[in-house]
Coordinates of C-alpha atoms in Angstrom, one line a residue:
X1 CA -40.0 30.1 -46.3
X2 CA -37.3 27.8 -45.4
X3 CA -34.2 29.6 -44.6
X4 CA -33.4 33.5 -43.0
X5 CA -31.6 34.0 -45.8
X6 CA -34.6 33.8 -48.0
X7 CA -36.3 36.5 -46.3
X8 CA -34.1 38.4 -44.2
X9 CA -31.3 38.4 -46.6
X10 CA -27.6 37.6 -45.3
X11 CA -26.7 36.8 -41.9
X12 CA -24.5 38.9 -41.3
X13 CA -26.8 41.7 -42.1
X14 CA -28.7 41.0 -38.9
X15 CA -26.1 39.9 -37.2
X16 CA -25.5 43.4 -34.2
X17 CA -22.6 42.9 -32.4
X18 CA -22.7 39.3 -30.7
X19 CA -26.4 39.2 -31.3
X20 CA -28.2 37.6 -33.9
X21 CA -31.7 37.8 -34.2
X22 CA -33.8 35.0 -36.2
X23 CA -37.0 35.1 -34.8
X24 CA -40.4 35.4 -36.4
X25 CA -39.2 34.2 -39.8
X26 CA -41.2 31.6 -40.7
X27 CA -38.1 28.7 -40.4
X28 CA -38.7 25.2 -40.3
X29 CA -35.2 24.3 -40.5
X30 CA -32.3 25.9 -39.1
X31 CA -29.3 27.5 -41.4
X32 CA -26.2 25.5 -39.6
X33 CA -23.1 26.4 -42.2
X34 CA -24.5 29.8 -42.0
X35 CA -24.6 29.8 -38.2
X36 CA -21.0 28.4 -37.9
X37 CA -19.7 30.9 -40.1
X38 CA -20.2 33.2 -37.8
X39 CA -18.2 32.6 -34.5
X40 CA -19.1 35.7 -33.0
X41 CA -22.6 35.1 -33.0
X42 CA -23.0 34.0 -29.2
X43 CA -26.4 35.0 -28.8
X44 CA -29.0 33.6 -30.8
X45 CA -32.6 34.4 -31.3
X46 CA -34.8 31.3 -33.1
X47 CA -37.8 32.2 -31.2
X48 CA -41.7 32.1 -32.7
X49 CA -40.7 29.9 -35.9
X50 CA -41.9 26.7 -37.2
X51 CA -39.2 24.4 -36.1
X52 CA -39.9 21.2 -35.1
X53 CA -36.4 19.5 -34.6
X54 CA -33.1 20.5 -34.6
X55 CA -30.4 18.7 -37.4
X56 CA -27.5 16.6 -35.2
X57 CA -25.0 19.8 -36.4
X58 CA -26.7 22.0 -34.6
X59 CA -24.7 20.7 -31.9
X60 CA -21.3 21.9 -33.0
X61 CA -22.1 25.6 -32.5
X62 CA -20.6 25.5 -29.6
X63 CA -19.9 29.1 -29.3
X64 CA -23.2 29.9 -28.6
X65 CA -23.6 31.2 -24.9
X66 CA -27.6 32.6 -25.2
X67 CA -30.0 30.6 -27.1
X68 CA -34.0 31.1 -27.2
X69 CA -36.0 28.4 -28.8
X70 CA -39.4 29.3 -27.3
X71 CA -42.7 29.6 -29.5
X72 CA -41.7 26.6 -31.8
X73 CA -42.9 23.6 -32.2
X74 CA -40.2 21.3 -30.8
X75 CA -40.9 17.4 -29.8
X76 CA -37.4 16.7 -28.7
X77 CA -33.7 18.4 -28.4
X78 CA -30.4 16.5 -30.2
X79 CA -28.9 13.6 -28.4
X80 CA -25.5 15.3 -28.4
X81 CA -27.2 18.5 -27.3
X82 CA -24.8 18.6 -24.3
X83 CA -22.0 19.8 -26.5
X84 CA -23.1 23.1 -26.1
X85 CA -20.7 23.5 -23.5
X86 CA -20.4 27.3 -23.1
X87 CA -24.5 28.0 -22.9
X88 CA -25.4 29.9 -20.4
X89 CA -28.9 31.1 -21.3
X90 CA -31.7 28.4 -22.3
X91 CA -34.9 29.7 -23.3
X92 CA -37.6 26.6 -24.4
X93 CA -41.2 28.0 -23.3
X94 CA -43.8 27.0 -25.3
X95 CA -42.6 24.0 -27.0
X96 CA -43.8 19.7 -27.4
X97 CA -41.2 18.4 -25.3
X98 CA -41.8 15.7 -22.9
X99 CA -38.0 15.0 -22.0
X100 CA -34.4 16.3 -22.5
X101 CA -31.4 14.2 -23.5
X102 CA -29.0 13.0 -21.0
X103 CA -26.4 14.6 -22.4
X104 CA -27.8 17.7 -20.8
X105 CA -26.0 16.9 -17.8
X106 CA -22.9 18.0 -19.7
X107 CA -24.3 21.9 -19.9
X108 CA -22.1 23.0 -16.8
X109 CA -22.2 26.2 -17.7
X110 CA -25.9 26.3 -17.8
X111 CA -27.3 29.5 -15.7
X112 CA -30.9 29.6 -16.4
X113 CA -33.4 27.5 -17.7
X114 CA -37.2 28.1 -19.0
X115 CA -39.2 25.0 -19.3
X116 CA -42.7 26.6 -19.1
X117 CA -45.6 25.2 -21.6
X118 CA -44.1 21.8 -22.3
X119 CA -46.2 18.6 -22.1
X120 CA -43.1 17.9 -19.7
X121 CA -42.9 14.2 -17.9
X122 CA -44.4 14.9 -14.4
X123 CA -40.7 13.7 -12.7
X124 CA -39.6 16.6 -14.7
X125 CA -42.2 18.9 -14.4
X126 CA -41.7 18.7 -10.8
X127 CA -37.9 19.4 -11.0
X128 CA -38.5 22.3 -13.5
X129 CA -41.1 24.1 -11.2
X130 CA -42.6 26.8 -12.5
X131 CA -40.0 29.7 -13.7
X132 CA -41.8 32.7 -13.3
X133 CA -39.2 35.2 -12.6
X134 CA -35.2 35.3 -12.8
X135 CA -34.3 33.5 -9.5
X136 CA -36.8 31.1 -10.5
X137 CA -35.4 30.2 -13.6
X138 CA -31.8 30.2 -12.1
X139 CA -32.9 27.7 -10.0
X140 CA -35.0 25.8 -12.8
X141 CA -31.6 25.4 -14.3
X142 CA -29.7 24.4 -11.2
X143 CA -32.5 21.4 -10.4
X144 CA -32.6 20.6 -14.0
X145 CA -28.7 19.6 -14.1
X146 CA -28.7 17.9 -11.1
X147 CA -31.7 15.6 -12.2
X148 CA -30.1 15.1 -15.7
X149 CA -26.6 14.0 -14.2
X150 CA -29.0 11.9 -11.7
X151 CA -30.6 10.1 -14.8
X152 CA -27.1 10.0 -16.6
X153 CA -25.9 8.1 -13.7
X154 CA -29.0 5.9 -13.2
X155 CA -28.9 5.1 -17.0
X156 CA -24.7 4.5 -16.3
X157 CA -25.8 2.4 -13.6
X158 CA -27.8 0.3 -15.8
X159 CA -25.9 0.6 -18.7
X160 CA -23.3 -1.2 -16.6
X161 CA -25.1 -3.8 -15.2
X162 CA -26.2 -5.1 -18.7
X163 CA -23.1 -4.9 -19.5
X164 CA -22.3 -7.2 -16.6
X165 CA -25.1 -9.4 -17.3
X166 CA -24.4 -9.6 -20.8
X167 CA -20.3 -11.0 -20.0
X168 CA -22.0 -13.1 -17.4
X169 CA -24.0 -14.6 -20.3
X170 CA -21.2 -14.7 -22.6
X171 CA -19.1 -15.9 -20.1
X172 CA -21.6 -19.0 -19.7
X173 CA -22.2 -19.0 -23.2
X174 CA -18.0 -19.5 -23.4
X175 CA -17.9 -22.2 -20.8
X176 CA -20.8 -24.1 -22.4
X177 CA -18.7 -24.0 -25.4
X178 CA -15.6 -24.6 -23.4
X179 CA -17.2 -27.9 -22.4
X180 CA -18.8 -29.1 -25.3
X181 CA -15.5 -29.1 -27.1
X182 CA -14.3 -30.6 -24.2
X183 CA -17.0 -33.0 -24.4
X184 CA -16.4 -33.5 -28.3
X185 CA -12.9 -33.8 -28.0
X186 CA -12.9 -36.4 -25.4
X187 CA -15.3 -38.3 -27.7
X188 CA -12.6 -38.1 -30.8
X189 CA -10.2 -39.4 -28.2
X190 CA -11.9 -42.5 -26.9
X191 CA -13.3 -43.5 -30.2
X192 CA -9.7 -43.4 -31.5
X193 CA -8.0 -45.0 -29.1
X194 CA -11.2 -47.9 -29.2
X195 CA -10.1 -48.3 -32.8
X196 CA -6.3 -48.4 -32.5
X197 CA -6.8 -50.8 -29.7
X198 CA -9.2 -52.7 -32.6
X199 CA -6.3 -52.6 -34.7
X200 CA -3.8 -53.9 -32.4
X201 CA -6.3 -56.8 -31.5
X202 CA -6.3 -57.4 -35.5
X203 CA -2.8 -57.2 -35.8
X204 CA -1.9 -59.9 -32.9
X205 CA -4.3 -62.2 -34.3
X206 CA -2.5 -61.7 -37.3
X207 CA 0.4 -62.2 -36.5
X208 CA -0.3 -65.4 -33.9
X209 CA -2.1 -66.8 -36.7
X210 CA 1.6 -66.3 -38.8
X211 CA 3.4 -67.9 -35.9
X212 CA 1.0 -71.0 -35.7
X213 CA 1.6 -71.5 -39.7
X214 CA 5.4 -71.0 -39.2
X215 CA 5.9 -73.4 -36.2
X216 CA 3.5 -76.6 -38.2
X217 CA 6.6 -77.0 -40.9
X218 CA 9.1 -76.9 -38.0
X219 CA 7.3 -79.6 -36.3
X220 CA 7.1 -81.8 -39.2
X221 CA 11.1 -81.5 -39.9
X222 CA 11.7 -81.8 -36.0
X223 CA 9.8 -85.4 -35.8
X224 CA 11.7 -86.7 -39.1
X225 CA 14.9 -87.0 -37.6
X226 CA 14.3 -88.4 -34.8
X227 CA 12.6 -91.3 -36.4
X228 CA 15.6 -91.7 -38.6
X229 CA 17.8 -91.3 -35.1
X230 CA 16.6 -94.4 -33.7
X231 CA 16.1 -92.7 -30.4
X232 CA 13.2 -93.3 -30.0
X233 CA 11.8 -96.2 -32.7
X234 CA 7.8 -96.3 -33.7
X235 CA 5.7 -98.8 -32.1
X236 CA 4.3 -100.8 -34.8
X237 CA 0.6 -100.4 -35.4
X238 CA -1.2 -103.2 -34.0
X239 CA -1.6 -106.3 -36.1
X240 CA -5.3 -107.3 -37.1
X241 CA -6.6 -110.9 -37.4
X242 CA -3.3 -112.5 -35.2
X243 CA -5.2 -115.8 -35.3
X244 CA -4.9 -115.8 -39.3
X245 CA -1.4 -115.1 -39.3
X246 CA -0.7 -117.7 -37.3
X247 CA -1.9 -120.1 -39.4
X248 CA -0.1 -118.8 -42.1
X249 CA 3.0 -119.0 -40.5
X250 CA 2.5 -122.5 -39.4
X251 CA 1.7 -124.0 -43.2
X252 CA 4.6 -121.8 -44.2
X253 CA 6.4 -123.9 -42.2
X254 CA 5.1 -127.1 -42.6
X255 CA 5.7 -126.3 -46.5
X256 CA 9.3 -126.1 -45.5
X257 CA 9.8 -128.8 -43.8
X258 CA 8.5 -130.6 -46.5
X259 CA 10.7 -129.0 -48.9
X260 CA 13.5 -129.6 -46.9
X261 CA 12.8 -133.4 -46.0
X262 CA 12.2 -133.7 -49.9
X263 CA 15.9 -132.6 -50.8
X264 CA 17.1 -134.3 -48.4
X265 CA 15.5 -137.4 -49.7
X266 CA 16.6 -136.6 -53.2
X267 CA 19.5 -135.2 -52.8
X268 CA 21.2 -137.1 -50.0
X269 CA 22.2 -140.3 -49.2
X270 CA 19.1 -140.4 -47.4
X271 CA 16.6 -141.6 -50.3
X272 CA 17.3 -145.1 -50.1
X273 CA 15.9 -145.2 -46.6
X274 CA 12.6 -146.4 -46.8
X275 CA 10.7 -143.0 -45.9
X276 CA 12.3 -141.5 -48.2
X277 CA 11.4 -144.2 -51.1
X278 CA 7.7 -143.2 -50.1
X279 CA 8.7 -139.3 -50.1
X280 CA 10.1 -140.0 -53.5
X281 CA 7.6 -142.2 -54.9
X282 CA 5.0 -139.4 -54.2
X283 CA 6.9 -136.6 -55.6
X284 CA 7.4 -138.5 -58.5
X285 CA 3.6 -139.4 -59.2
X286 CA 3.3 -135.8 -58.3
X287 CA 5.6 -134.9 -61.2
X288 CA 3.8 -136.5 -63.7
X289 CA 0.6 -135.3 -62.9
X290 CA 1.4 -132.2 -63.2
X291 CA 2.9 -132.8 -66.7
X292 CA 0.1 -132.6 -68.3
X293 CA -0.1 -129.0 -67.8
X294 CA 2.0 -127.2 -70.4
X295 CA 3.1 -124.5 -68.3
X296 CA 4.0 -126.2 -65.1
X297 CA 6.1 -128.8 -68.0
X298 CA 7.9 -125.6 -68.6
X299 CA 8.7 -124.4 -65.5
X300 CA 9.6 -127.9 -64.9
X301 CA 11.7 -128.7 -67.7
X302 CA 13.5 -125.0 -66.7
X303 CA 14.5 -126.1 -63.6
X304 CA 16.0 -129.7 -64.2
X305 CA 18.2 -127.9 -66.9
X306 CA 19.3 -125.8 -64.1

């Protein structure tokens, strides 16, 4: 048996005024859409069931001012359990919970509270006390709110300063970044500025090594002229073997002096002086000596025609 409807037929059939009464039915789940179909149902009864949990929804019934839970079998109330704003009236005797949600700090209107046979933790316990009469259970719910709003804050607290910790770490996570790109960057940088100034190394060798080719041509044309100028004339390269040329020169012109006295002796009235009878008496033996060569005859013969 699952569901009051199952068993004690419609809702509203139990439901007596503002009251409705859902206890000893066997539940192990409560009937939410039922529930919140019925607005007017500010005191509820879910006592001395089977339920072990309550569904997240539960928390919307927020026009519930009286609630009693006790004689279940609950281990722990809904996180969002503090929506209940408008209870008043909290029974949970006789249930498996060690600790409430923080959001029970939120149950302002909270007037009375019974924590009694709970496996409580002892902090809590010790808040609870022991709720054995009405003025005990007032002030059960009084200590109870102001420990849950103490936890809410301590859990704020330290919600906060992991929080803090946590943009303090991303904060150093950023800057590490920050900086490596930095870093990176300033690598990209000096590498390409290394190889631009590579380049522009290349390129003036480059282009010296133009200029040198250019200016060898200009040299060459630039030297001509002035050769041909006269300015400045070229010292002639040094003579080798200057004794042997000397020589030379002097049988050149002993071979002319002959030649000339021999004309003269020929030619002039000089060959009837006695030197010259000798000069002529040798050329003349000399002439026919060489007669008997057929070429020299030529040549000879060539030249007395002439």
């Amino acid at each position: 048996m699952t569901k009051a409807g199952s068993k004690g037929g419609n809702l509203r059939d139990k439901l007596d005024g503002n009251e409705l009464d859902l206890s000893l039915n066997d539940l192990n789940e409560v009937p939410v859409k039922e529930l919140a179909a019925l607005p007017k149902a500010t005191v509820l009864d879910l006592s001395c069931n089977k339920l072990t949990s309550l569904p997240a929804d539960f928390c919307g019934l927020t026009h519930l001012v009286k609630l009693d839970l006790s004689k279940n079998k609950l281990q722990q109330l809904p996180a969002d359990f503090g929506r209940l704003v408008n209870l008043q009236h909290l029974d949970l005797l006789n249930n498996r919970l060690v600790t409430l949600p923080v959001s029970f700090a939120q149950l302002k209107s909270l007037k009375w509270l019974d924590l009694k046979d709970n496996p409580l933790d002892p902090a809590l316990a010790k808040v609870a006390g022991d709720c054995l009469d009405e003025k005990q259970c007032k002030q059960c719910a009084n200590k109870v709110l102001q420990h849950m709003k103490a936890v809410q804050a301590d859990q704020e607290r330290e919600r906060q300063r992991r929080m803090e910790v946590e943009r303090e770490a991303e904060k150093k996570r950023e800057a590490k970044q920050r900086a490596k790109e930095a870093q990176e960057r300033e690598l990209r940088k000096r590498e390409k500025a290394e190889e631009k100034e590579r380049r522009r190394k290349e390129y003036d060798a480059l282009k010296a090594a133009k200029r040198e080719q250019e200016k060898k041509p200009k040299k060459e044309t630039n030297q001509a002229p002035k050769s041909k100028s006269g300015s400045r004339p070229r010292k002639p390269p040094p003579r080798r073997h200057g004794r042997s040329w000397a020589v030379l020169k002097l049988l050149l012109l002993l071979l002319l002096c002959a030649a000339g006295g021999l004309v003269a002796c020929r030619v002039t009235e000089l060959r009837r002086q006695p030197l010259c009878a000798s000069v002529n008496t040798i050329y003349d033996n000399a002439l026919r000596g060489l007669r008997g060569h057929d070429i020299l005859q030529w040549v000879l013969q060539t030249e007395s025609q002439q």
